[in-house]
mmCIF file of C-alpha atoms in Angstrom:
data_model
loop_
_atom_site.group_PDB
_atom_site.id
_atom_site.type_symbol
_atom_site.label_atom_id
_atom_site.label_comp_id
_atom_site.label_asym_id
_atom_site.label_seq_id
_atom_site.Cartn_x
_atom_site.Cartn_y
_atom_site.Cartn_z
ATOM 1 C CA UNK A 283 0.000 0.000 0.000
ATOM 2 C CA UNK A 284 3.172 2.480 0.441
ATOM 3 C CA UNK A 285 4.173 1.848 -3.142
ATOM 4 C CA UNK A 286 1.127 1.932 -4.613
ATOM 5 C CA UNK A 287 -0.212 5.882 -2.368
ATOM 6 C CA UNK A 288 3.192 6.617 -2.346
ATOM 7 C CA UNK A 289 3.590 6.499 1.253
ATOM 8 C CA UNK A 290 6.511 7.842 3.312
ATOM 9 C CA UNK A 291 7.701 6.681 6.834
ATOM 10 C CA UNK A 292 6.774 9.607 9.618
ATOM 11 C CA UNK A 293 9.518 11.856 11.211
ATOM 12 C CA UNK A 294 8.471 11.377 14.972
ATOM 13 C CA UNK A 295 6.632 8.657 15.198
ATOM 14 C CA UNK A 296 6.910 4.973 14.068
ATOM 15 C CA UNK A 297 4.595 3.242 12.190
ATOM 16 C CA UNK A 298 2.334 6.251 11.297
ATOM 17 C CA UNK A 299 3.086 7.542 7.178
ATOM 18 C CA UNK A 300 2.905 10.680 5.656
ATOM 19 C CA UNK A 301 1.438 11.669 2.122
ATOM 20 C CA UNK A 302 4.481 13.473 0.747
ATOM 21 C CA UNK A 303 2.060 14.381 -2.852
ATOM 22 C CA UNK A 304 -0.634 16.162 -0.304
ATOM 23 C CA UNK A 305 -0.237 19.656 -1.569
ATOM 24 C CA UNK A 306 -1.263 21.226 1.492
ATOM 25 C CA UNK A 307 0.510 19.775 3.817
ATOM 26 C CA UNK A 308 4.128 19.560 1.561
ATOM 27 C CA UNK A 309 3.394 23.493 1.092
ATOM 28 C CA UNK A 310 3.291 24.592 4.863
ATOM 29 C CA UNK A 311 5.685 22.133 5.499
ATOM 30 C CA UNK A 312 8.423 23.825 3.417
ATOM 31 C CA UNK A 313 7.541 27.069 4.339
ATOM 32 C CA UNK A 314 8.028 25.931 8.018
ATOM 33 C CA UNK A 315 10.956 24.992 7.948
ATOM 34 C CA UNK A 316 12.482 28.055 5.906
ATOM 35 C CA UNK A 317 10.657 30.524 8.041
ATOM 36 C CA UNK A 318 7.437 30.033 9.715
ATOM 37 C CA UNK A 319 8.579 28.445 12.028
ATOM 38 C CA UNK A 320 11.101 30.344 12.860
ATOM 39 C CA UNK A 321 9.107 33.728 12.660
ATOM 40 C CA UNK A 322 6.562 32.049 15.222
ATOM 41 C CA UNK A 323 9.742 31.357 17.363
ATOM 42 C CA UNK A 324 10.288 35.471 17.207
ATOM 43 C CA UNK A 325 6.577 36.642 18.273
ATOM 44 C CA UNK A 326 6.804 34.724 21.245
ATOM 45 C CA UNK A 327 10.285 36.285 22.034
ATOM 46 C CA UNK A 328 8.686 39.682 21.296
ATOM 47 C CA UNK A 329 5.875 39.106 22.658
ATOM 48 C CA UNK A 330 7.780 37.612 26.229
ATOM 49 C CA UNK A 331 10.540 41.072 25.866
ATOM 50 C CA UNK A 332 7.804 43.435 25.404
ATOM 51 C CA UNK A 333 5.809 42.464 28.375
ATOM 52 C CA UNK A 334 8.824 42.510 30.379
ATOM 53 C CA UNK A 335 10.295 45.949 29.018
ATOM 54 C CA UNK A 336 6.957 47.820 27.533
ATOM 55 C CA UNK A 337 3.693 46.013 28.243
ATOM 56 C CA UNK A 338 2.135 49.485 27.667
ATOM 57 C CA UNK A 339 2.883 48.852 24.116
ATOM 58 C CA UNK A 340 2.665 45.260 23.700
ATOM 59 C CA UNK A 341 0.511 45.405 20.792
ATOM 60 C CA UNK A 342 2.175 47.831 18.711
ATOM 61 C CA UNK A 343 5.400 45.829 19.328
ATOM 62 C CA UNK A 344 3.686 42.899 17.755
ATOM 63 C CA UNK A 345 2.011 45.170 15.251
ATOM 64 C CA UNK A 346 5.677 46.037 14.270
ATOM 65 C CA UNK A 347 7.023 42.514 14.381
ATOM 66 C CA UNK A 348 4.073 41.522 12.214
ATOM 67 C CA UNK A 349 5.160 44.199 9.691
ATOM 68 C CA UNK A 350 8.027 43.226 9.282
ATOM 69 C CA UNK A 351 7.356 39.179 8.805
ATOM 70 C CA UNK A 352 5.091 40.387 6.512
ATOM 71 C CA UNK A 353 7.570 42.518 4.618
ATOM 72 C CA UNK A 354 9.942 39.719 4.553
ATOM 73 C CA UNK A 355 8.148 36.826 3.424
ATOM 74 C CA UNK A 356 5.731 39.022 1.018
ATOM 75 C CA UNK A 357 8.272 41.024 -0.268
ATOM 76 C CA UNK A 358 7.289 45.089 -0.070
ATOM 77 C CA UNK A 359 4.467 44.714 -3.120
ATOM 78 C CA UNK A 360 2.705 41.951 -1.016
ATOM 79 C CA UNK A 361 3.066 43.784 2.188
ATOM 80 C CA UNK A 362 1.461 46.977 0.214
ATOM 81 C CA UNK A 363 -1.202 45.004 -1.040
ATOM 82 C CA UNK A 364 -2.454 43.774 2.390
ATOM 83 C CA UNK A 365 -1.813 47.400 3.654
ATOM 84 C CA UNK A 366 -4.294 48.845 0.936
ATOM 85 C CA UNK A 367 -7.059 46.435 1.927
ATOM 86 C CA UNK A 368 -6.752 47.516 5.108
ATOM 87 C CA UNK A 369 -6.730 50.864 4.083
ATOM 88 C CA UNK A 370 -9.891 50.698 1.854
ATOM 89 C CA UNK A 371 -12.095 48.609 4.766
ATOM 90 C CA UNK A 372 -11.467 50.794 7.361
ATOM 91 C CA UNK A 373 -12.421 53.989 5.098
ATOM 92 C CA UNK A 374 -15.761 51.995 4.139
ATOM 93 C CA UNK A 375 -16.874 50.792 7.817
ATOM 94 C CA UNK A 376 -16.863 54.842 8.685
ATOM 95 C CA UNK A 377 -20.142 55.136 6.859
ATOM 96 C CA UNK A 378 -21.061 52.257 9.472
ATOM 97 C CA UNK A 379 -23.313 50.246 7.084
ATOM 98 C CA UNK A 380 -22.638 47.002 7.205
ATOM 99 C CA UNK A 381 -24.143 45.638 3.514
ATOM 100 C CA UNK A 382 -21.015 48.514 2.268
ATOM 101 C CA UNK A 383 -18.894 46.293 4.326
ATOM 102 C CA UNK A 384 -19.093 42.905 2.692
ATOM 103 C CA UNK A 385 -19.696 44.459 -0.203
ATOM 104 C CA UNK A 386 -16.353 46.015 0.154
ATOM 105 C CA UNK A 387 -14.652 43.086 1.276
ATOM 106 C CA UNK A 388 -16.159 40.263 -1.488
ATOM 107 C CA UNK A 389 -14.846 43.437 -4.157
ATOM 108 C CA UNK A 390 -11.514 42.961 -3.026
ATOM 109 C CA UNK A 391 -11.488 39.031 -2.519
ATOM 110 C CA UNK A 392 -13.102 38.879 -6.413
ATOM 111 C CA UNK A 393 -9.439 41.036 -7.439
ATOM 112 C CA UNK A 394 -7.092 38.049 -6.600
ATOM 113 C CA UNK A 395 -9.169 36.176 -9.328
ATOM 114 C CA UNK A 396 -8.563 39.109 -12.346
ATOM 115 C CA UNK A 397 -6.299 37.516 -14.795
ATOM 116 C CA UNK A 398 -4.763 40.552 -15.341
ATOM 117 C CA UNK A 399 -3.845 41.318 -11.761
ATOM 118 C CA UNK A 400 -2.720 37.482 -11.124
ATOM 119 C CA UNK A 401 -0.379 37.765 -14.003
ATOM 120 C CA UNK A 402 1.179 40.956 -12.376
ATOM 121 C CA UNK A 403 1.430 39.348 -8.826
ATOM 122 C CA UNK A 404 3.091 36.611 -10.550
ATOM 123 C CA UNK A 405 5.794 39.170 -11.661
ATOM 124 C CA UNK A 406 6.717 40.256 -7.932
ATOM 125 C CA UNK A 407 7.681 36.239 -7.420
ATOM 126 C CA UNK A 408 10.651 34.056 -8.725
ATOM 127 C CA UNK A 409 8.284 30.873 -7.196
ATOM 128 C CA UNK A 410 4.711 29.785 -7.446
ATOM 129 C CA UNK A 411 4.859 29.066 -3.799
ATOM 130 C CA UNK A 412 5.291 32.609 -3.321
ATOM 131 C CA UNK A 413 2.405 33.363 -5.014
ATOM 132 C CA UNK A 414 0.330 31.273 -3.818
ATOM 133 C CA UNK A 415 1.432 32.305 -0.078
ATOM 134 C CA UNK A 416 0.362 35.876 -1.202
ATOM 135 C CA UNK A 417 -2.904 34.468 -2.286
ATOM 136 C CA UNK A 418 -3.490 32.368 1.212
ATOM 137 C CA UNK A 419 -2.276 35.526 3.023
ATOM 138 C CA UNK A 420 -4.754 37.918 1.533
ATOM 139 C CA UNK A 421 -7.658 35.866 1.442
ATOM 140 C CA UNK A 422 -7.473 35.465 5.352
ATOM 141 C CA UNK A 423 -6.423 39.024 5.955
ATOM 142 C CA UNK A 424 -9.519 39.824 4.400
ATOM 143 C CA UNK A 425 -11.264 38.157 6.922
ATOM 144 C CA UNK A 426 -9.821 39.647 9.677
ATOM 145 C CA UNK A 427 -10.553 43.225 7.852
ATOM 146 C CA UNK A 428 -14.289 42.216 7.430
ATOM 147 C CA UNK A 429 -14.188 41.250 10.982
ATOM 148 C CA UNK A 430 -12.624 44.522 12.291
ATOM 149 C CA UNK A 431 -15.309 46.696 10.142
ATOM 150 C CA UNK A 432 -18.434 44.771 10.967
ATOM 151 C CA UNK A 433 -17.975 45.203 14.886
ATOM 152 C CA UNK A 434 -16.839 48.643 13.786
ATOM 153 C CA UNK A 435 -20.317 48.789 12.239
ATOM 154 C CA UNK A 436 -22.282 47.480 15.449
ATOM 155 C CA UNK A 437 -20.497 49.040 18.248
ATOM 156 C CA UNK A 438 -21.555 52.890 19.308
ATOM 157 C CA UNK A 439 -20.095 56.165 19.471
ATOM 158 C CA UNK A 440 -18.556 55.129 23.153
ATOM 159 C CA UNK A 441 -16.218 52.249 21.976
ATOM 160 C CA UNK A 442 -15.270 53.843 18.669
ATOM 161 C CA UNK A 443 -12.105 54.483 20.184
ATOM 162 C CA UNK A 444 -10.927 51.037 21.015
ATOM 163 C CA UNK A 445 -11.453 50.628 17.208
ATOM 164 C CA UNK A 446 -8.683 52.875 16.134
ATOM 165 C CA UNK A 447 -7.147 52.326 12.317
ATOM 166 C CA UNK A 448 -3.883 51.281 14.553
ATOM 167 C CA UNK A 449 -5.902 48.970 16.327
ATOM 168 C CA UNK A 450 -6.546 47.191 13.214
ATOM 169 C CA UNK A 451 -3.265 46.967 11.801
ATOM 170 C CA UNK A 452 -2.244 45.568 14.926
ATOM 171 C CA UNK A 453 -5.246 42.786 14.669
ATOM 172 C CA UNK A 454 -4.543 42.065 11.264
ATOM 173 C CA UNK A 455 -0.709 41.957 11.358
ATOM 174 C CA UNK A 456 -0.905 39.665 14.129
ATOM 175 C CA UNK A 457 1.273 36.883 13.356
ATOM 176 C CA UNK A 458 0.203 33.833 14.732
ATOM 177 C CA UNK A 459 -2.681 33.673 12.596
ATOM 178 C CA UNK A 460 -1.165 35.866 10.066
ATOM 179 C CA UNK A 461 -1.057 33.090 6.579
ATOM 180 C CA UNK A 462 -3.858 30.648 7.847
ATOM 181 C CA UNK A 463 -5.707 31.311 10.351
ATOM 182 C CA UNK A 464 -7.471 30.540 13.465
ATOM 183 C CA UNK A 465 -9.980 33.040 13.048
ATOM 184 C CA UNK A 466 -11.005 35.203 15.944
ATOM 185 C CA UNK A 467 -12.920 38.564 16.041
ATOM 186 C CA UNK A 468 -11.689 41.867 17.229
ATOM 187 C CA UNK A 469 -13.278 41.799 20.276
ATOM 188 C CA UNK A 470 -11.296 38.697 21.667
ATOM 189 C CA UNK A 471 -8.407 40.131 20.223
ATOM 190 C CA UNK A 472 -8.867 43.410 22.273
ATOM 191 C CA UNK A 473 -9.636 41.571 25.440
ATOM 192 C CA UNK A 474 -6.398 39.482 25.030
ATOM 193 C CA UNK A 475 -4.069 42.760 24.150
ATOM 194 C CA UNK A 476 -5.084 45.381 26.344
ATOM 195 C CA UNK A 477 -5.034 42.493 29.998
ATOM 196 C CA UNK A 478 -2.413 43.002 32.069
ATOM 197 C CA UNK A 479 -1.239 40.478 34.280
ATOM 198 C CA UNK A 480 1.405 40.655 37.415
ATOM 199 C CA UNK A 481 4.941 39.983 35.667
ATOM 200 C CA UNK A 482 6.758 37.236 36.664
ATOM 201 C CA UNK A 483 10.511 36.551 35.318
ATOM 202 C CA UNK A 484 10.568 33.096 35.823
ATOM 203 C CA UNK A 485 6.938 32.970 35.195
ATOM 204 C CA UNK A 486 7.164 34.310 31.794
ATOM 205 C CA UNK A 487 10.669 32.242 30.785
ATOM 206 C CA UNK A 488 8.928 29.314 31.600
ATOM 207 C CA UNK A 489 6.177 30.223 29.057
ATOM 208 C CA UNK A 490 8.432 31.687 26.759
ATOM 209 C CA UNK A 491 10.385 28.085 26.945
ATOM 210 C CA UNK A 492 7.729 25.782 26.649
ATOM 211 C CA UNK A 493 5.644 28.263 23.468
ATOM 212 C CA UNK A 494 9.153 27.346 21.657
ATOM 213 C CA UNK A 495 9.183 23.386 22.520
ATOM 214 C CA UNK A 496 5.125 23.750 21.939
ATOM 215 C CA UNK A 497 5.436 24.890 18.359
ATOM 216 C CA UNK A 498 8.426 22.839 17.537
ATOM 217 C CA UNK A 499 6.494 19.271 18.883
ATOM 218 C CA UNK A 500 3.184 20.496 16.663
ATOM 219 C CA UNK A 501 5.643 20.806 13.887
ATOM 220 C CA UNK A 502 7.100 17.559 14.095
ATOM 221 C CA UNK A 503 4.220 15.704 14.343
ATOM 222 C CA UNK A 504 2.758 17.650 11.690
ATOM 223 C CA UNK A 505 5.312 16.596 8.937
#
């Protein structure tokens, strides 16, 4: 049966096999190992220094470190791209309507499928698996913009100002579920960023030690 699916042994555990011709899976594999995983690695470390040093500005620490995954892995086109669709939902959720807003956001979901502007992303790329991490990339940012601008929508006048345009570049350059998700709404997301908890140095190296042996054991038994 390994010969005929094409069936490879697993890397942690004996006896269990792994699909090497899944797309999927081979795709977020690679990109682990290049750099996911690695950029996962630095959030937590930001995320662990920044609570120690800053936890004032926690979020726009991560909103920064987020950038600049982005930048790197997207290239500054792809990073522009996300940027602009940012851009363009928080200018439509001011008129607070929320029909604009999905409008709005299944207008620029329907642009990643114009031939003419897939043949141009193509361009920024030397790899297809660079395009097609754009394309992943945007399609959930897009999410978390129509997210953002929908509870934009339904909150008043009185918590308007927790839903600052920096507040949603810092949602939706969040880089844990930057690429692929999980999906949560701005709310959570504010709840999470703006707790403060008693600091601990030992505390928060123990977290910061088992985050990086957490991520590392999903991997592996990922692939």
């Amino acid at each position: 049966m390994d010969r005929r699916f094409g069936l490879e042994p697993g890397t942690l555990f004996r006896g269990l096999k792994k699909d090497p011709m899944d797309f999927e899976w081979s795709y977020w594999i690679e990109w682990g190992r290049e750099r996911i995983l690695w950029l996962l690695a630095g959030h937590l470390l930001v995320s662990q220094v920044s609570r120690l040093l800053v936890e004032k500005y926690k979020p726009w620490c991560l909103m920064v470190y987020g950038m600049a995954a982005c930048w790197l892995l997207l290239g500054i086109k792809g990073f522009a791209v996300i940027l602009f669709h940012a851009v363009i939902s928080f200018a439509v959720a001011q008129f607070q309507l929320s029909l604009l807003t999905w409008m709005c956001s299944l207008i620029l979901l329907s642009t990643l499928h114009i031939p003419a502007v897939e043949e141009a992303k193509r361009k920024w790329y030397d790899t297809e698996n660079e395009y097609y991490l754009l394309l992943f990339t945007v399609s959930v940012r897009c999410l978390f913009c129509t997210s953002f601008s929908l509870e934009y929508c339904w909150h008043g006048p009185a918590q308007k100002s927790s839903h600052s345009f920096l507040w949603m570049l810092a949602y939706v350059f969040y880089y844990p579920m930057f690429h692929n998700g999980p999906l949560m709404n701005f709310d959570e997301f504010s709840r999470q960023m703006r707790r403060q908890e008693a600091f601990c140095l030992k505390t928060n190296l123990s977290i910061l030690i088992v985050g990086i042996i957490r991520i590392f054991f999903w991997w592996c038994l990922a692939e």
